[in-house]
């Protein structure tokens, strides 16, 4: 397979999707030209400029760091089409109107670079029909490339070839999207709404149908169709508001217009109440009112019986709640189908009808059942895809229940399940996933890019991954290796709940590093997200209640030894980070010889939230950074470099991406940022090997660190006085922040004194333990353990 070299991308259309696709390309260090119509007033590129400015204000942010915006250039169709010749990939993302797209293709085609890939981000229009609008010589490099919203965060991209698309180009594009943009790819057939939206929108239609049939309330249904059944918290009706009720209606309209022979066609319409909302402009979140609305601090929901909004609430019937908590899926589905309560009947009905729909249409819409399941997981956030859920509940038993409901007129369609359903015990097996079109099991794609994913997302029943060879383990960590990749690079994984760092983790880490120094060439610290959520607060809280402050000081000293053992190990220690790395987890990351971050890494020293300061060496590492930067700067004053660190710690700032983590000082400029989280372990092992084979040397303990001392503490305290007087912080916030200042500035010593690393560690440990002795910090710890939320006291 030839490699696809993409130096620059053009995106046509600066609407929500186009602008955010451009932003994500910039996140991946790919420069972008973002096109739209010339503005009628003001600067010609005003439409694009407004879109880019708007993205800087969004939360969650399309840009992984604010400076990414500079890599998106504004352009317009009136004067800049010649610039398309600079671009290797052009993504069209304008409104879903076939005639508009074809008109644009005619205008841009003469300006395309020879050999450039041209792709449409259409969510459901025919890719073959769109291809007909391209010159004959360009059709082999045309395809569909359907991103899901928001493009930075949603992993799914559906790739849709035409009859003329070059297979080699498509393979190369899939590899580029996977590794460079971090996407999870499903190859879709050229059918209306492709895979995820076809199934996902039908699922919503099934919910609408059975909500009305059983007379359930919208907030009641959202309680049932969220996390209780492995779906996102926004469930169904809240999701409709977030997506936009007009957008939902458009997608349903596409199915209604383009699938006249679908056995479920009678249900491809919006209920009258929803059409009425759209008609009066109540489109959901973007208009401030839809199925839900916010009145002051209260969330209200539309009640069809009242013909008005009421306060949102609702509850799940206790017997139904008990069924949903059953561990055995087969028992769960059997009880839901048998229970007479409307909520139970609703849940069985929506699952039954989606299973039925997917079985009938599998051969039409997807290459195999795995693609359907992964599309729903990646595109709609389902914990399991429909076929996985069915197979887990007992394939043949559920199939029999579905067929009985079809025959008795209880299902949404009278069409029978296809014969292959009764010929099998499931659709996923070790050898692959079932293709209804070809009647065979299909293995996973074998593109070279996927060899970098040591632990990709797997579907139920698929062959398990190689979990490696265990070298040593205790209750807190496992030391292991992937001998097939590199037998002399160890992997140490934290195995505690949420990867919290307690005694057993610290003991395990110290032992793992000692063993790596003796027997291995390098070490990678990796576990699936979260990387680590910090110290084990349960252990800390219990020791506080028992008044065991000497024990706590010893625990903190051990934490510091663990951090220092990472930093000063005689083999390179690489931290492979994805998800949250908070508190002590962040400190471990800061002490590594190198870091390989997934782009979506959320890193921060959050101890202030529980009335504490970083004491695992985090304060010390910031002091060392300030010392190093001051040594390189004229004048050598360390405080300007302490100031930002002080604010970061005092405000418990968490980086919202790997790029921000590096900017905040939790990482270094030379660290690796991998866009696809599934590739970080592979990249970290390779990085550890490269370091071991190069001129890498372990860090020396610095005996003479210049610190800001008393003047630095006093300057930080001036900032705190202003905040306290303004009512922005409490008296205890003041005390915690001052302790952070003391640790960062090296304690109550003369300004520009030289102290050792160990001195700073001793200062931060002493401040930490003193805070633990205060009633308000103990209250904060207890509140966090009870509620999971910080306490302001």
Coordinates of N, CA and C in Angstrom, one line a residue, residues 369-512:
X369 N -21.1 -7.6 10.7 CA -21.8 -7.1 11.9 C -20.8 -6.3 12.8
X370 N -19.6 -6.6 12.8 CA -18.6 -5.8 13.6 C -18.7 -4.3 13.2
X371 N -18.8 -4.0 11.9 CA -18.8 -2.6 11.5 C -20.1 -1.9 12.1
X372 N -21.2 -2.6 12.1 CA -22.4 -2.0 12.7 C -22.2 -1.7 14.2
X373 N -21.7 -2.7 14.9 CA -21.5 -2.5 16.4 C -20.5 -1.5 16.7
X374 N -19.4 -1.4 16.0 CA -18.4 -0.4 16.3 C -18.9 1.0 15.8
X375 N -19.6 1.0 14.7 CA -20.2 2.3 14.3 C -21.1 2.9 15.4
X376 N -21.9 2.1 16.1 CA -22.7 2.6 17.1 C -22.0 2.9 18.4
X377 N -20.9 2.2 18.6 CA -20.1 2.6 19.8 C -19.3 3.9 19.6
X378 N -18.7 4.0 18.4 CA -17.9 5.2 18.1 C -18.7 6.4 17.7
X379 N -19.8 6.2 17.0 CA -20.6 7.3 16.5 C -21.7 7.8 17.4
X380 N -22.3 6.9 18.3 CA -23.4 7.2 19.1 C -23.1 7.0 20.6
X381 N -21.9 6.5 20.9 CA -21.5 6.4 22.3 C -22.1 5.2 23.0
X382 N -22.6 4.2 22.3 CA -23.2 3.0 23.0 C -22.1 2.2 23.6
X383 N -22.3 1.6 24.8 CA -21.3 0.8 25.4 C -21.2 -0.5 24.6
X384 N -22.2 -1.0 24.0 CA -22.2 -2.2 23.2 C -23.1 -1.9 21.9
X385 N -22.6 -2.5 20.8 CA -23.4 -2.4 19.6 C -24.6 -3.3 19.7
X386 N -25.6 -3.2 18.8 CA -26.8 -4.0 18.8 C -26.6 -5.5 18.7
X387 N -25.7 -5.9 17.8 CA -25.4 -7.3 17.7 C -24.7 -7.9 18.9
X388 N -23.8 -7.1 19.5 CA -23.1 -7.6 20.7 C -24.1 -7.8 21.8
X389 N -25.0 -6.8 22.0 CA -26.1 -6.9 23.0 C -26.9 -8.1 22.8
X390 N -27.3 -8.4 21.6 CA -28.2 -9.5 21.3 C -27.4 -10.8 21.6
X391 N -26.2 -10.9 21.1 CA -25.4 -12.1 21.3 C -25.2 -12.4 22.8
X392 N -24.9 -11.3 23.6 CA -24.6 -11.5 25.0 C -25.9 -12.0 25.7
X393 N -27.1 -11.7 25.2 CA -28.3 -12.1 25.9 C -28.8 -13.5 25.4
X394 N -28.0 -14.1 24.6 CA -28.4 -15.4 24.1 C -29.0 -15.3 22.7
X395 N -28.2 -15.6 21.7 CA -28.6 -15.3 20.3 C -29.9 -16.0 19.9
X396 N -30.0 -17.3 20.1 CA -31.1 -18.1 19.6 C -32.4 -17.8 20.4
X397 N -32.2 -17.6 21.8 CA -33.4 -17.3 22.6 C -34.0 -16.0 22.2
X398 N -33.2 -15.0 22.1 CA -33.7 -13.7 21.7 C -34.3 -13.7 20.3
X399 N -33.6 -14.4 19.4 CA -34.2 -14.5 18.0 C -35.6 -15.1 18.1
X400 N -35.8 -16.1 18.9 CA -37.1 -16.8 19.0 C -38.1 -15.8 19.6
X401 N -37.7 -15.0 20.6 CA -38.6 -14.0 21.2 C -39.0 -12.9 20.1
X402 N -38.0 -12.5 19.3 CA -38.3 -11.5 18.3 C -39.3 -12.0 17.3
X403 N -39.0 -13.2 16.8 CA -39.9 -13.8 15.8 C -41.3 -14.0 16.3
X404 N -41.5 -14.4 17.6 CA -42.8 -14.5 18.1 C -43.5 -13.2 18.1
X405 N -42.8 -12.1 18.5 CA -43.4 -10.8 18.5 C -43.8 -10.3 17.1
X406 N -43.0 -10.7 16.1 CA -43.3 -10.3 14.7 C -44.6 -11.0 14.3
X407 N -44.7 -12.3 14.6 CA -45.8 -13.1 14.2 C -47.1 -12.7 14.9
X408 N -47.0 -12.1 16.1 CA -48.2 -11.7 16.8 C -48.5 -10.2 16.7
X409 N -47.7 -9.6 15.7 CA -48.0 -8.2 15.4 C -47.6 -7.2 16.4
X410 N -46.6 -7.6 17.3 CA -46.2 -6.6 18.3 C -44.9 -5.8 17.9
X411 N -44.2 -6.3 16.8 CA -43.1 -5.5 16.4 C -43.5 -4.4 15.4
X412 N -42.5 -3.5 15.1 CA -42.8 -2.4 14.3 C -43.0 -2.8 12.8
X413 N -42.5 -3.9 12.4 CA -42.6 -4.4 11.1 C -43.0 -5.9 11.1
X414 N -43.7 -6.3 10.1 CA -44.2 -7.7 10.0 C -43.2 -8.6 9.2
X415 N -42.1 -8.0 8.7 CA -41.1 -8.8 7.9 C -40.4 -9.7 8.9
X416 N -40.2 -11.0 8.4 CA -39.6 -12.0 9.3 C -38.1 -11.7 9.4
X417 N -37.5 -12.3 10.4 CA -36.0 -12.3 10.5 C -35.5 -13.1 9.4
X418 N -34.3 -12.7 8.8 CA -33.8 -13.5 7.7 C -33.3 -14.9 8.2
X419 N -33.4 -15.8 7.3 CA -33.0 -17.2 7.7 C -31.7 -17.4 8.3
X420 N -30.7 -16.6 7.9 CA -29.3 -16.8 8.5 C -29.3 -16.6 10.0
X421 N -30.3 -15.8 10.6 CA -30.3 -15.6 12.0 C -30.5 -16.9 12.8
X422 N -31.3 -17.8 12.2 CA -31.6 -19.1 12.9 C -30.6 -20.2 12.6
X423 N -29.7 -19.9 11.7 CA -28.7 -20.8 11.3 C -27.4 -20.6 12.1
X424 N -27.4 -19.6 13.0 CA -26.2 -19.2 13.7 C -26.4 -19.2 15.2
X425 N -25.3 -19.2 15.9 CA -25.3 -19.0 17.4 C -24.9 -17.5 17.7
X426 N -24.7 -16.7 16.8 CA -24.2 -15.4 17.0 C -23.5 -14.9 15.7
X427 N -23.1 -13.6 15.8 CA -22.4 -13.0 14.6 C -21.0 -12.7 14.8
X428 N -20.5 -12.8 16.0 CA -19.1 -12.5 16.3 C -18.4 -13.8 16.8
X429 N -17.3 -14.1 16.3 CA -16.5 -15.2 16.7 C -15.0 -14.9 16.6
X430 N -14.2 -15.8 17.1 CA -12.7 -15.6 17.1 C -12.2 -15.4 15.7
X431 N -12.9 -16.0 14.7 CA -12.4 -16.0 13.4 C -12.8 -14.7 12.6
X432 N -13.8 -14.0 13.2 CA -14.3 -12.8 12.6 C -15.7 -12.5 12.8
X433 N -16.3 -11.6 12.1 CA -17.7 -11.2 12.2 C -18.5 -11.5 11.0
X434 N -19.7 -11.9 11.1 CA -20.6 -12.4 10.0 C -20.9 -11.3 9.0
X435 N -20.7 -11.7 7.7 CA -21.2 -10.8 6.6 C -22.4 -11.4 6.0
X436 N -23.6 -10.7 6.2 CA -24.8 -11.3 5.6 C -24.8 -11.3 4.1
X437 N -24.1 -10.4 3.5 CA -24.0 -10.4 2.0 C -23.2 -11.5 1.5
X438 N -22.1 -11.9 2.2 CA -21.3 -13.0 1.6 C -21.4 -14.3 2.4
X439 N -22.1 -14.3 3.5 CA -22.4 -15.5 4.3 C -21.1 -16.1 4.8
X440 N -20.1 -15.2 5.2 CA -18.8 -15.7 5.8 C -18.5 -14.8 7.0
X441 N -17.5 -15.3 7.8 CA -17.0 -14.5 8.8 C -15.8 -13.7 8.3
X442 N -15.9 -12.4 8.5 CA -14.9 -11.4 8.0 C -13.9 -11.1 9.1
X443 N -12.6 -11.2 8.9 CA -11.6 -10.8 9.9 C -11.4 -9.3 9.8
X444 N -10.7 -8.7 10.8 CA -10.4 -7.3 10.8 C -9.6 -6.9 9.6
X445 N -9.6 -5.6 9.3 CA -8.7 -5.1 8.3 C -7.3 -5.2 8.7
X446 N -6.4 -5.5 7.7 CA -5.0 -5.8 8.1 C -4.1 -4.7 7.6
X447 N -4.6 -3.5 7.5 CA -3.7 -2.4 7.1 C -2.5 -2.2 8.1
X448 N -1.4 -1.8 7.6 CA -0.2 -1.7 8.5 C -0.5 -0.7 9.6
X449 N -1.3 0.3 9.4 CA -1.6 1.3 10.5 C -2.2 0.6 11.7
X450 N -2.9 -0.5 11.5 CA -3.5 -1.2 12.6 C -2.6 -2.0 13.5
X451 N -1.4 -2.3 12.9 CA -0.4 -3.0 13.7 C 0.1 -2.1 14.9
X452 N -0.1 -0.8 14.8 CA 0.3 0.1 15.9 C -0.7 0.1 17.0
X453 N -1.9 -0.5 16.8 CA -2.9 -0.6 17.8 C -2.8 -1.9 18.5
X454 N -2.0 -1.9 19.6 CA -1.8 -3.2 20.3 C -3.1 -3.7 21.0
X455 N -4.0 -2.8 21.4 CA -5.2 -3.1 22.1 C -6.4 -2.3 21.5
X456 N -6.8 -2.6 20.3 CA -7.9 -1.9 19.7 C -9.2 -2.2 20.3
X457 N -10.2 -1.5 20.1 CA -11.6 -1.8 20.5 C -12.0 -3.1 20.0
X458 N -12.5 -4.0 20.8 CA -12.9 -5.3 20.4 C -14.4 -5.5 20.6
X459 N -15.1 -6.3 19.8 CA -16.5 -6.6 20.0 C -16.6 -7.9 20.8
X460 N -17.7 -8.1 21.4 CA -18.0 -9.3 22.2 C -17.9 -10.5 21.3
X461 N -17.1 -11.5 21.7 CA -17.0 -12.8 21.0 C -15.8 -12.8 20.0
X462 N -15.2 -11.6 19.8 CA -14.0 -11.5 19.0 C -12.8 -12.1 19.7
X463 N -11.8 -12.6 19.0 CA -10.6 -13.2 19.6 C -10.0 -12.2 20.5
X464 N -9.6 -12.6 21.8 CA -9.0 -11.7 22.7 C -7.7 -11.2 22.3
X465 N -7.2 -10.1 22.9 CA -5.9 -9.6 22.6 C -4.9 -10.3 23.4
X466 N -3.6 -10.3 22.9 CA -2.5 -10.8 23.7 C -2.2 -9.9 24.8
X467 N -2.4 -10.3 26.1 CA -2.2 -9.5 27.2 C -0.8 -9.5 27.7
X468 N 0.1 -10.1 27.0 CA 1.5 -10.0 27.3 C 1.9 -11.0 28.4
X469 N 3.2 -11.0 28.7 CA 3.8 -11.9 29.7 C 4.1 -11.2 31.0
X470 N 3.5 -11.7 32.1 CA 3.7 -11.0 33.4 C 5.0 -11.4 33.9
X471 N 5.8 -10.4 34.3 CA 7.1 -10.6 34.9 C 7.1 -10.5 36.4
X472 N 6.2 -9.7 37.0 CA 6.0 -9.6 38.4 C 4.8 -8.8 38.7
X473 N 4.1 -9.0 39.8 CA 3.0 -8.2 40.1 C 2.7 -8.2 41.6
X474 N 2.0 -7.2 42.1 CA 1.5 -7.2 43.4 C 0.0 -6.6 43.3
X475 N -0.6 -6.2 44.4 CA -2.0 -5.8 44.4 C -2.1 -4.5 43.7
X476 N -1.0 -3.7 43.5 CA -1.1 -2.4 42.9 C -0.7 -2.2 41.5
X477 N 0.3 -3.0 41.1 CA 0.8 -2.9 39.7 C 1.1 -4.2 39.1
X478 N 1.2 -4.2 37.8 CA 1.7 -5.4 37.1 C 2.8 -5.0 36.2
X479 N 4.0 -5.7 36.3 CA 5.1 -5.5 35.4 C 5.0 -6.6 34.4
X480 N 5.0 -6.2 33.1 CA 4.8 -7.2 32.0 C 5.5 -6.8 30.8
X481 N 5.5 -7.5 29.7 CA 6.1 -7.2 28.5 C 5.3 -7.8 27.3
X482 N 5.5 -7.2 26.2 CA 5.1 -7.7 24.9 C 6.3 -8.2 24.2
X483 N 6.6 -9.5 24.4 CA 7.8 -10.0 23.8 C 7.8 -10.0 22.3
X484 N 6.6 -10.0 21.7 CA 6.5 -10.0 20.2 C 6.9 -8.6 19.7
X485 N 6.9 -7.6 20.5 CA 7.3 -6.3 20.1 C 8.7 -5.9 20.5
X486 N 8.9 -6.1 21.8 CA 10.3 -5.8 22.4 C 10.3 -6.5 23.8
X487 N 11.1 -7.6 23.8 CA 11.1 -8.4 25.1 C 11.9 -7.7 26.2
X488 N 12.7 -6.6 25.9 CA 13.5 -6.0 26.9 C 13.0 -4.6 27.3
X489 N 11.8 -4.3 26.8 CA 11.1 -3.1 27.3 C 9.9 -3.5 28.2
X490 N 10.0 -3.2 29.5 CA 8.9 -3.6 30.4 C 7.8 -2.6 30.3
X491 N 6.6 -3.1 30.7 CA 5.4 -2.2 30.9 C 4.9 -2.4 32.3
X492 N 4.8 -1.2 33.0 CA 4.2 -1.3 34.3 C 2.9 -0.6 34.3
X493 N 1.9 -1.4 34.8 CA 0.5 -0.9 34.7 C -0.1 -0.8 36.1
X494 N -0.7 0.3 36.5 CA -1.4 0.4 37.7 C -2.7 -0.3 37.6
X495 N -3.1 -1.1 38.5 CA -4.3 -2.0 38.4 C -5.3 -1.7 39.5
X496 N -5.1 -0.7 40.3 CA -6.0 -0.3 41.4 C -7.3 0.3 40.7
X497 N -8.4 0.5 41.5 CA -9.6 1.1 41.0 C -9.3 2.5 40.6
X498 N -9.7 2.9 39.4 CA -9.5 4.2 38.8 C -8.0 4.6 38.8
X499 N -7.1 3.5 39.0 CA -5.7 3.7 39.0 C -5.2 4.7 40.0
X500 N -6.0 4.7 41.2 CA -5.6 5.6 42.3 C -4.3 5.1 42.9
X501 N -3.5 6.0 43.4 CA -2.1 5.6 43.9 C -2.1 5.5 45.4
X502 N -2.1 4.3 45.9 CA -2.0 4.0 47.3 C -0.7 3.3 47.6
X503 N -0.5 2.8 48.9 CA 0.7 2.1 49.3 C 1.1 1.0 48.4
X504 N 0.1 0.2 48.0 CA 0.4 -1.0 47.2 C 0.9 -0.6 45.8
X505 N 0.5 0.6 45.3 CA 1.0 1.1 44.0 C 2.4 1.6 44.1
X506 N 2.6 2.4 45.2 CA 4.0 2.9 45.4 C 5.0 1.8 45.6
X507 N 4.6 0.8 46.4 CA 5.5 -0.4 46.6 C 5.8 -1.1 45.3
X508 N 4.7 -1.3 44.6 CA 4.8 -2.0 43.3 C 5.7 -1.3 42.3
X509 N 5.5 0.0 42.2 CA 6.3 0.8 41.3 C 7.8 0.8 41.6
X510 N 8.1 1.0 42.9 CA 9.5 0.9 43.3 C 10.1 -0.4 43.0
X511 N 9.4 -1.5 43.2 CA 9.9 -2.8 42.9 C 10.0 -3.0 41.4
X512 N 9.1 -2.5 40.6 CA 9.1 -2.7 39.2 C 10.3 -2.0 38.6

